[in-house]
CSV table of C-alpha atoms and ligand atoms in Angstrom, one decimal:
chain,number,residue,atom,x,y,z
R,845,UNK,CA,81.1,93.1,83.1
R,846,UNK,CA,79.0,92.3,86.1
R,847,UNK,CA,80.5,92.4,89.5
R,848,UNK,CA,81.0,88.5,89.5
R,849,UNK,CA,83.2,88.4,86.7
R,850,UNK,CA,85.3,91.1,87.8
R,851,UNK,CA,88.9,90.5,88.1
R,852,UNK,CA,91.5,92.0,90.3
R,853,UNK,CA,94.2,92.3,88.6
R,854,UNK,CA,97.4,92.6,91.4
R,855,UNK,CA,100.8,94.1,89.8
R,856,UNK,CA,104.1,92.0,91.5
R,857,UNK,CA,104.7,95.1,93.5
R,858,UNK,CA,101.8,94.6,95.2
R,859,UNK,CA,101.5,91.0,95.7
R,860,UNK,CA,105.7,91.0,96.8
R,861,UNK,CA,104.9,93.7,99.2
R,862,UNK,CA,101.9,92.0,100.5
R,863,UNK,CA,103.6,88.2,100.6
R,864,UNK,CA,106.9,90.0,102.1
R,865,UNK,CA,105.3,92.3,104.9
R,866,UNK,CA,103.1,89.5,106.3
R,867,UNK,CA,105.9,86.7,106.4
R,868,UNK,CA,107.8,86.3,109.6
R,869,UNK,CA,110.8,87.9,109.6
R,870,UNK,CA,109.2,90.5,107.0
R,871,UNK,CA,111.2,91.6,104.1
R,872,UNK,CA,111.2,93.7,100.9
R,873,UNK,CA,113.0,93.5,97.7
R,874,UNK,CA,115.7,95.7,96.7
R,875,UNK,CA,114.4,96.2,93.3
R,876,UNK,CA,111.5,98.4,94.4
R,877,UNK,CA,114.1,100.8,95.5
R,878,UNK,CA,114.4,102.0,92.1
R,879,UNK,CA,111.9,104.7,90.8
R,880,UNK,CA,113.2,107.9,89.9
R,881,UNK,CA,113.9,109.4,92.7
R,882,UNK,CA,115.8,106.0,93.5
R,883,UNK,CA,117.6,106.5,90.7
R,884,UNK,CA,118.7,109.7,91.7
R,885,UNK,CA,119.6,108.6,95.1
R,886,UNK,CA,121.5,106.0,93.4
R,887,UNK,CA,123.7,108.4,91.6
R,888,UNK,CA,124.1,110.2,94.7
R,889,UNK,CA,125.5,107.2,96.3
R,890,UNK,CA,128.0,106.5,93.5
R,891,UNK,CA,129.8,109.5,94.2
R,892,UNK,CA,130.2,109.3,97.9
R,893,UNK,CA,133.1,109.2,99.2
R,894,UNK,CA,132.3,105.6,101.2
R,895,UNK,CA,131.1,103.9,98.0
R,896,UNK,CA,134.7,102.7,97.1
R,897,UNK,CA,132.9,100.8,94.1
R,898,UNK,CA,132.0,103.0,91.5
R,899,UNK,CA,135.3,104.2,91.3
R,900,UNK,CA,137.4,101.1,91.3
R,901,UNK,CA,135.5,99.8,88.6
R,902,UNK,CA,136.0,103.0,86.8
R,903,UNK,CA,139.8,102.6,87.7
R,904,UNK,CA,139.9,99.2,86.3
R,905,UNK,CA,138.3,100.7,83.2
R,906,UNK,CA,140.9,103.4,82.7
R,907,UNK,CA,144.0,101.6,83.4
R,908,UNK,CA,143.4,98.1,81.5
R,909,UNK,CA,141.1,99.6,78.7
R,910,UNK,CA,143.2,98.5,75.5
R,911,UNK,CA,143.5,95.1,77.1
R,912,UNK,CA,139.6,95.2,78.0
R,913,UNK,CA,138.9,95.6,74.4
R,914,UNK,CA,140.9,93.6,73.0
R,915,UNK,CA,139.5,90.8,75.1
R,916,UNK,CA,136.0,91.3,73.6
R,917,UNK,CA,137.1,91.0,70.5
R,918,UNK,CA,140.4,89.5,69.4
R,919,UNK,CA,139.8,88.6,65.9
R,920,UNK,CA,137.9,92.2,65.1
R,921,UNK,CA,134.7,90.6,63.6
R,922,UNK,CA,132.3,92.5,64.9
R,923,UNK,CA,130.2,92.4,68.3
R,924,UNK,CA,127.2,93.3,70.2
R,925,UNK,CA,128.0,94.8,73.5
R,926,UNK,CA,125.2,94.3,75.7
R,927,UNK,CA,124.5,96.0,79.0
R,928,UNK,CA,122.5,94.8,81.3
R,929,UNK,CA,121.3,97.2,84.2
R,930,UNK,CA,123.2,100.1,82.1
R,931,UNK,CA,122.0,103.3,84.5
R,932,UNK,CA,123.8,105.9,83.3
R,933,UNK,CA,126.5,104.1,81.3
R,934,UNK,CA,129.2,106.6,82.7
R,935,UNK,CA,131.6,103.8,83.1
R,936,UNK,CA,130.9,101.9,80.2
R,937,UNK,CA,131.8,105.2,78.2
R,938,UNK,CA,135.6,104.7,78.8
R,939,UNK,CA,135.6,101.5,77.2
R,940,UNK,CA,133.2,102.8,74.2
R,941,UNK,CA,135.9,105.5,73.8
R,942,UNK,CA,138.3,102.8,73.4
R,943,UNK,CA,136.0,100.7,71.2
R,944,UNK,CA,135.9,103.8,69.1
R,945,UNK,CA,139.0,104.8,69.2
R,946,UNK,CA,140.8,101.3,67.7
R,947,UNK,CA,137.8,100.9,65.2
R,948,UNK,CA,136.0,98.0,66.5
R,949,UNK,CA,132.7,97.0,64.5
R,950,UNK,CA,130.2,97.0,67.7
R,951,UNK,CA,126.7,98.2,68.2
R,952,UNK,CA,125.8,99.1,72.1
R,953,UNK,CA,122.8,97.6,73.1
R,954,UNK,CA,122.1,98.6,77.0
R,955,UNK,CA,119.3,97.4,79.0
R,956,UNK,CA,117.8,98.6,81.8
R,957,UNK,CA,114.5,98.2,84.4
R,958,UNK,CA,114.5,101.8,84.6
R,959,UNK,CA,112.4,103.7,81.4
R,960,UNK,CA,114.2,106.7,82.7
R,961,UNK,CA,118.0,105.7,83.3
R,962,UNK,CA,117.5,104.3,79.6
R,963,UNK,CA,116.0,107.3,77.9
R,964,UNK,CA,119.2,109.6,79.8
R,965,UNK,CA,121.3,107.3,78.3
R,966,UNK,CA,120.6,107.1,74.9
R,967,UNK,CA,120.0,110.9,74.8
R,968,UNK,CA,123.2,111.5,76.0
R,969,UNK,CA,125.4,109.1,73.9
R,970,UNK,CA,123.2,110.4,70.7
R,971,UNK,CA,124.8,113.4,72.2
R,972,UNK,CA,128.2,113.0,72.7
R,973,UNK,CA,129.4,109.9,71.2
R,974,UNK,CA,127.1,110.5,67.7
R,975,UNK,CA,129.9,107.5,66.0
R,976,UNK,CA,128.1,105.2,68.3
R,977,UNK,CA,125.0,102.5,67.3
R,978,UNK,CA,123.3,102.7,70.6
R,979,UNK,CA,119.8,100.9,71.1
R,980,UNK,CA,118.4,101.0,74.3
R,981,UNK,CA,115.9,98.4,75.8
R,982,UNK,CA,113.8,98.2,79.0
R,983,UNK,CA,113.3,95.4,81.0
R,984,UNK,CA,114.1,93.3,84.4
R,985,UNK,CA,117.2,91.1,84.6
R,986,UNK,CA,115.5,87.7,84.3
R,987,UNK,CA,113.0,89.0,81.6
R,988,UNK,CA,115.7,90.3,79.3
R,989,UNK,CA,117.5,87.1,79.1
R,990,UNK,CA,114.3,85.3,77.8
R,991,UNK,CA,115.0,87.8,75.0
R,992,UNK,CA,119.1,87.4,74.6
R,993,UNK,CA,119.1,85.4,71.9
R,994,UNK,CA,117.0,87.3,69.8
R,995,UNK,CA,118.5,90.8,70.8
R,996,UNK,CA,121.8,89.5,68.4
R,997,UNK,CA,122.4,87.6,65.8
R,998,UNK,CA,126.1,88.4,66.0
R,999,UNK,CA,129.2,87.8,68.9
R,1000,UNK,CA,128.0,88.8,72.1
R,1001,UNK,CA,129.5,90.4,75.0
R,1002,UNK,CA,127.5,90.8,78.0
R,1003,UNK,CA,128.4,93.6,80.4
R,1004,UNK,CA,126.8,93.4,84.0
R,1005,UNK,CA,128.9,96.0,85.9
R,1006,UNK,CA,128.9,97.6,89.5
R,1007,UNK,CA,128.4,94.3,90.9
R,1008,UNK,CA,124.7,94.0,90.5
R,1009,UNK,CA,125.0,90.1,90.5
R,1010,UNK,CA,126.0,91.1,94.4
R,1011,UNK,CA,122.3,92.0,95.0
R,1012,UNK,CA,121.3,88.2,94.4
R,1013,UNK,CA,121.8,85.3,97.1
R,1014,UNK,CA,123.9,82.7,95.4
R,1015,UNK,CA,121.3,80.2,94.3
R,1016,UNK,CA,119.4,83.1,92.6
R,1017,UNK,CA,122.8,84.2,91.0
R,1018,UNK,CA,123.5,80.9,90.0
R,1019,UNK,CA,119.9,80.7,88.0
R,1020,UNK,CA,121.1,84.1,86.4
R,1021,UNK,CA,124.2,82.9,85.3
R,1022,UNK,CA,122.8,79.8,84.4
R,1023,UNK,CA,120.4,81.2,82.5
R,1024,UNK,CA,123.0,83.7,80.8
R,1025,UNK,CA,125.0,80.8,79.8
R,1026,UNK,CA,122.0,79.1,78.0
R,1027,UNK,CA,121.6,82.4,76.1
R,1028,UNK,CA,125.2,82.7,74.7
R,1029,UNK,CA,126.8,80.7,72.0
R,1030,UNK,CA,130.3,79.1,71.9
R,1031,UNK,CA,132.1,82.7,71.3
R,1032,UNK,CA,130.3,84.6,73.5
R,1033,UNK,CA,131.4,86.0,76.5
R,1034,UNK,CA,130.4,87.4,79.8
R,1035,UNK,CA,132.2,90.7,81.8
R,1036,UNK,CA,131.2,90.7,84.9
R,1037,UNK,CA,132.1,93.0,87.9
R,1038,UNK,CA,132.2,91.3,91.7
R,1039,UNK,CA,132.7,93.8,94.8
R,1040,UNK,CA,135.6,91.8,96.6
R,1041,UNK,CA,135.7,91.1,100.2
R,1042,UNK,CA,137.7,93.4,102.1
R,1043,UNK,CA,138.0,95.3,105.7
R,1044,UNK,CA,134.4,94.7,107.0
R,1045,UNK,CA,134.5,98.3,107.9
R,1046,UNK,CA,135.2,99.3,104.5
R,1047,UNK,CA,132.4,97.5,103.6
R,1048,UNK,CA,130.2,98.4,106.4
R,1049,UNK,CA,130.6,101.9,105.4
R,1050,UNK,CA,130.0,102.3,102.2
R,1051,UNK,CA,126.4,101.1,103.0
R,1052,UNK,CA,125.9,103.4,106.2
R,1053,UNK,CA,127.5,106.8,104.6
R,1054,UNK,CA,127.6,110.0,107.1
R,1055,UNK,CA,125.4,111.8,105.0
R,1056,UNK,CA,122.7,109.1,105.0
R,1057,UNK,CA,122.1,109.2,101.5
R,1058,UNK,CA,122.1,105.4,102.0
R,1059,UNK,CA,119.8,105.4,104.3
R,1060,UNK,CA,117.0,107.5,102.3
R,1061,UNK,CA,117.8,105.2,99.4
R,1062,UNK,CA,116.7,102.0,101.8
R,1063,UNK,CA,113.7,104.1,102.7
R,1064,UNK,CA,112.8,104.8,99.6
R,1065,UNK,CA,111.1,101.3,99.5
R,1066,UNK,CA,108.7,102.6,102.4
R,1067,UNK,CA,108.1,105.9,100.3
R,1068,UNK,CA,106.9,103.6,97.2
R,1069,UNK,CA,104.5,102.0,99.0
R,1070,UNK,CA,103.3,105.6,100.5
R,1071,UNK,CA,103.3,106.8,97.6
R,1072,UNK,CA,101.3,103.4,94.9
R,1073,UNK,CA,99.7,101.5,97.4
R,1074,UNK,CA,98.4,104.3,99.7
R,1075,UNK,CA,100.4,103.4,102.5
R,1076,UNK,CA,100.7,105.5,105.5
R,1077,UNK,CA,104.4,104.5,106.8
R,1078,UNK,CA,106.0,106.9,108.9
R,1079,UNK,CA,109.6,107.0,107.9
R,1080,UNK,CA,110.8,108.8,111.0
R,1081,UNK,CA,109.7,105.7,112.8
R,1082,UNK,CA,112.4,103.5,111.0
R,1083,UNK,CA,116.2,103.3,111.2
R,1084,UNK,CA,118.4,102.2,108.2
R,1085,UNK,CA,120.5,99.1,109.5
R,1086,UNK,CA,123.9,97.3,108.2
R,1087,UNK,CA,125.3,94.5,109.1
R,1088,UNK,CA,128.2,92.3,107.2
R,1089,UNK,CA,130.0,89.1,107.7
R,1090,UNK,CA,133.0,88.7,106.8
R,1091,UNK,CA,132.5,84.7,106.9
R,1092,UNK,CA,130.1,84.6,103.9
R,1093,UNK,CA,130.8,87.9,103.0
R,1094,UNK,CA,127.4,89.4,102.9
R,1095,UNK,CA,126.7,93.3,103.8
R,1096,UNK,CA,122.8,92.7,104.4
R,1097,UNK,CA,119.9,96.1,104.8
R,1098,UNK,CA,117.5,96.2,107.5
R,1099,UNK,CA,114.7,98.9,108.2
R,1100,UNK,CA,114.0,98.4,111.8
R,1101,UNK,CA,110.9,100.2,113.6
R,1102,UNK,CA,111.5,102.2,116.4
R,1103,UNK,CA,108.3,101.8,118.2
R,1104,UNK,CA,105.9,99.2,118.4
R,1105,UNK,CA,103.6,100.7,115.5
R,1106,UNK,CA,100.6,99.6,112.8
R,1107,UNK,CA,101.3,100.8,108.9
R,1108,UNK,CA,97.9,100.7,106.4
R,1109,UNK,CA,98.4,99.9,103.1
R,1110,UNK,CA,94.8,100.7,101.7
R,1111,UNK,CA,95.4,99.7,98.3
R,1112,UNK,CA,96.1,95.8,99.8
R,1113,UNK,CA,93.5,96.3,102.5
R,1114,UNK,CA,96.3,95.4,104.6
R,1115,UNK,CA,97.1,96.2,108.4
R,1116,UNK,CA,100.9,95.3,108.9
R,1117,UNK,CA,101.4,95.3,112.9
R,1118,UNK,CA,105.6,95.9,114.2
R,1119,UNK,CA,106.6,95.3,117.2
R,1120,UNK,CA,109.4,97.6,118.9
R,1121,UNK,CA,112.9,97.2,117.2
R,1122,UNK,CA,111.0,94.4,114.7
R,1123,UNK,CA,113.3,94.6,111.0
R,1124,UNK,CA,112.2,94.3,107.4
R,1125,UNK,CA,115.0,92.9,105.5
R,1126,UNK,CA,115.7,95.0,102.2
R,1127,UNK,CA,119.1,94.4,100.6
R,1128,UNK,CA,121.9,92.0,100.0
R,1129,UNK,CA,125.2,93.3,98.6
R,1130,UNK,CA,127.4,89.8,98.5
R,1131,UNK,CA,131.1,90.4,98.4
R,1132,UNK,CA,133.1,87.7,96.6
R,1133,UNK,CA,137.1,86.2,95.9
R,1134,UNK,CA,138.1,84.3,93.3
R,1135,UNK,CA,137.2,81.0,94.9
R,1136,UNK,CA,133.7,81.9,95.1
R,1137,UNK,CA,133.6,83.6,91.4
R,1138,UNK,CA,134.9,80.6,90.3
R,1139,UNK,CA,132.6,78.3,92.2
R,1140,UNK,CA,129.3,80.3,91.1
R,1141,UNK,CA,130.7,80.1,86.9
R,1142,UNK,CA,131.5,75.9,87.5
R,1143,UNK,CA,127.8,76.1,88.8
R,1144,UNK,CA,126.8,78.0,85.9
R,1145,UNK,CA,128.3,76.3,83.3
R,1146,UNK,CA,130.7,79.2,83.4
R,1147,UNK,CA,134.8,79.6,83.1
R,1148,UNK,CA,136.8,82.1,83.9
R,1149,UNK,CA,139.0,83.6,81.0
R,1150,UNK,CA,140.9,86.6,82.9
R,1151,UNK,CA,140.1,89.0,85.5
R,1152,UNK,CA,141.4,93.1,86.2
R,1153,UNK,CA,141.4,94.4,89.4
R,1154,UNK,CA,142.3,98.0,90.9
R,1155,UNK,CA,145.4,98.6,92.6
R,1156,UNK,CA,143.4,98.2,95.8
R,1157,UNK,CA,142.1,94.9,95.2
R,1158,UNK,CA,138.7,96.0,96.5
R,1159,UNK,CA,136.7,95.2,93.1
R,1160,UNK,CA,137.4,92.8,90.0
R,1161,UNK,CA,135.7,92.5,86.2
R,1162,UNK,CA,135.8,88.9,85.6
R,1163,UNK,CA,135.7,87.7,81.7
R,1164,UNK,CA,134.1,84.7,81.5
R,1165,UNK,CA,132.9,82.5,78.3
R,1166,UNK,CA,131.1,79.2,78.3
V,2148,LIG,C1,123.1,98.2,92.6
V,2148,LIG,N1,123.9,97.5,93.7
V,2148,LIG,C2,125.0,96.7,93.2
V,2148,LIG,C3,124.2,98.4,94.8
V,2148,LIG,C4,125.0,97.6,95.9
V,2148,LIG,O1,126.1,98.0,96.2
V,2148,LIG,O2,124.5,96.6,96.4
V,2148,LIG,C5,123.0,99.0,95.5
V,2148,LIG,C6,123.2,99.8,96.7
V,2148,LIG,N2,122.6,99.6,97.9
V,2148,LIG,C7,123.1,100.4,98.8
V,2148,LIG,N3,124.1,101.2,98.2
V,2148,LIG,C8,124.2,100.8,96.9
């Protein structure tokens, strides 16, 4: 190949990190928070002590179990149970327990962006729940529902837990479900978990933990681009930032720089300038109630079957069918 026909060929993390650090205000996706030591810091952030989420959903699981169960399959005929955005499936293991336990026909089928939190998973289920059909798939949230229909050719009930749907703005989470809904047929159905609104403090918290795990997850971002693009960001130079409002109920992520600074990113050829105290935008986390829920599924061509909360109220799984 001569030099004229050469082709550059630019992966999406580099052309969202180019498009997102040269707009004005700058931003970066959440989604490039997720490598494997994103992962871990992930985990980590599940069991703090501020992340009230992981363990109301877990709650919910444990208390309404038999009734979660029987809700995905009332008639017993047999069902795919399809996670998407699995990580470690440590939840979801309560209710295959239950599955299990009461005899259901089900295969487990969770999917996931992360080759890693996949791999864990199936190992360990192989491991200790051998009774269980488990296959694993890797992919991105939008991708994978290109490929719904032919993942099954049985019932389907699609898990999307820990309120991952928060990490969308609502007309992107409308195309999701949207999109979902196009994938299902007439008996499938939809369990969904939505982080409720709540104290804003609570809130504000659980994204801003004392031991600033949070923090170096939201970094992370800056770390990646370090790290793949040859990027020479300083990360004591940037502060982790929440806010929330409790009007539209969205906890929003902010790196801010400290000083007025310049960052290269040799792999875009690519001087990003910040002034003093300037942000990058990193993260949503919307918090819902059952008026929005229910507004977002009429959008989607979506209903509302039932819902299970904790005793809190801080979290809810909807079921939801077409
Ligand atoms: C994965 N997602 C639902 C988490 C959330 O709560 O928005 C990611 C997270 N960001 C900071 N802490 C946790």
């Amino acid at each position: 190949m001569n030099s004229k026909d050469q082709k550059v060929i630019i992966s999406t993390f580099e052309k969202e990190v180019c498009e997102g650090l040269t707009a004005f205000p700058k931003y970066l996706s959440s989604k490039y928070f997720y490598d494997e030591v994103g992962d871990e810091l992930f985990q980590q952030i599940m069991a703090l002590p501020e992340y009230y989420l992981t363990r109301a959903e877990y709650e919910i699981f444990e208390t309404h179990k038999t009734e979660i169960v029987q809700s995905f399959d009332q008639d017993k005929e047999g069902f795919d149970l399809i996670e998407l955005g699995a990580g470690d499936g440590k939840k979801t293991k309560v209710l295959l327990k239950e599955l299990l336990n009461h005899k259901y026909d089900f295969a487990y089928k969770p999917i996931d962006i992360s080759e890693n939190a996949i791999d864990g998973l199936v190992k360990n289920l192989n491991h200790e729940m051998k009774e269980v059909l488990v296959q694993g798939q890797i992919g991105e949230y939008f991708e994978v529902l290109d490929r719904l229909k032919h993942i099954s050719d049985r019932k389907k009930v699609i898990m999307v837990l820990g309120s991952n749907i928060g990490n969308l703005l609502h007309p992107r989470a409308i195309q999701f479900l949207k999109k979902l809904c196009n994938s299902m047929n007439s008996k499938d159905l939809v369990f969904m978990g939505f982080d409720q609104k709540k104290h804003p403090q609570k809130v504000l918290d659980a994204y801003n933990d004392k031991s600033g795990v949070t923090a170096a997850f939201n970094k992370n971002v800056l770390t990646r681009i370090n790290k793949e693009l040859r990027g020479n960001f300083d990360l004591d130079k940037f502060i982790h930032w929440e806010v929330y409002d409790p009007e539209s109920g969205t906890a929003k992520s902010y790196l801010v720089s400290t000083e007025k600074q310049k960052v290269d990113i040799d792999d875009l050829s690519l001087e990003v300038h910040f002034e003093a105290w300037e942000s990058i935008h990193t993260e949503i986390s919307q918090k819902y109630d059952d008026d929005i829920v229910k507004w977002l599924a009429k959008e989607s061509g979506l209903e509302i079957v039932k819902s299970f909360s904790d005793q809190n109220n801080y979290y809810k799984d909807y079921l939801l069918r077409k």
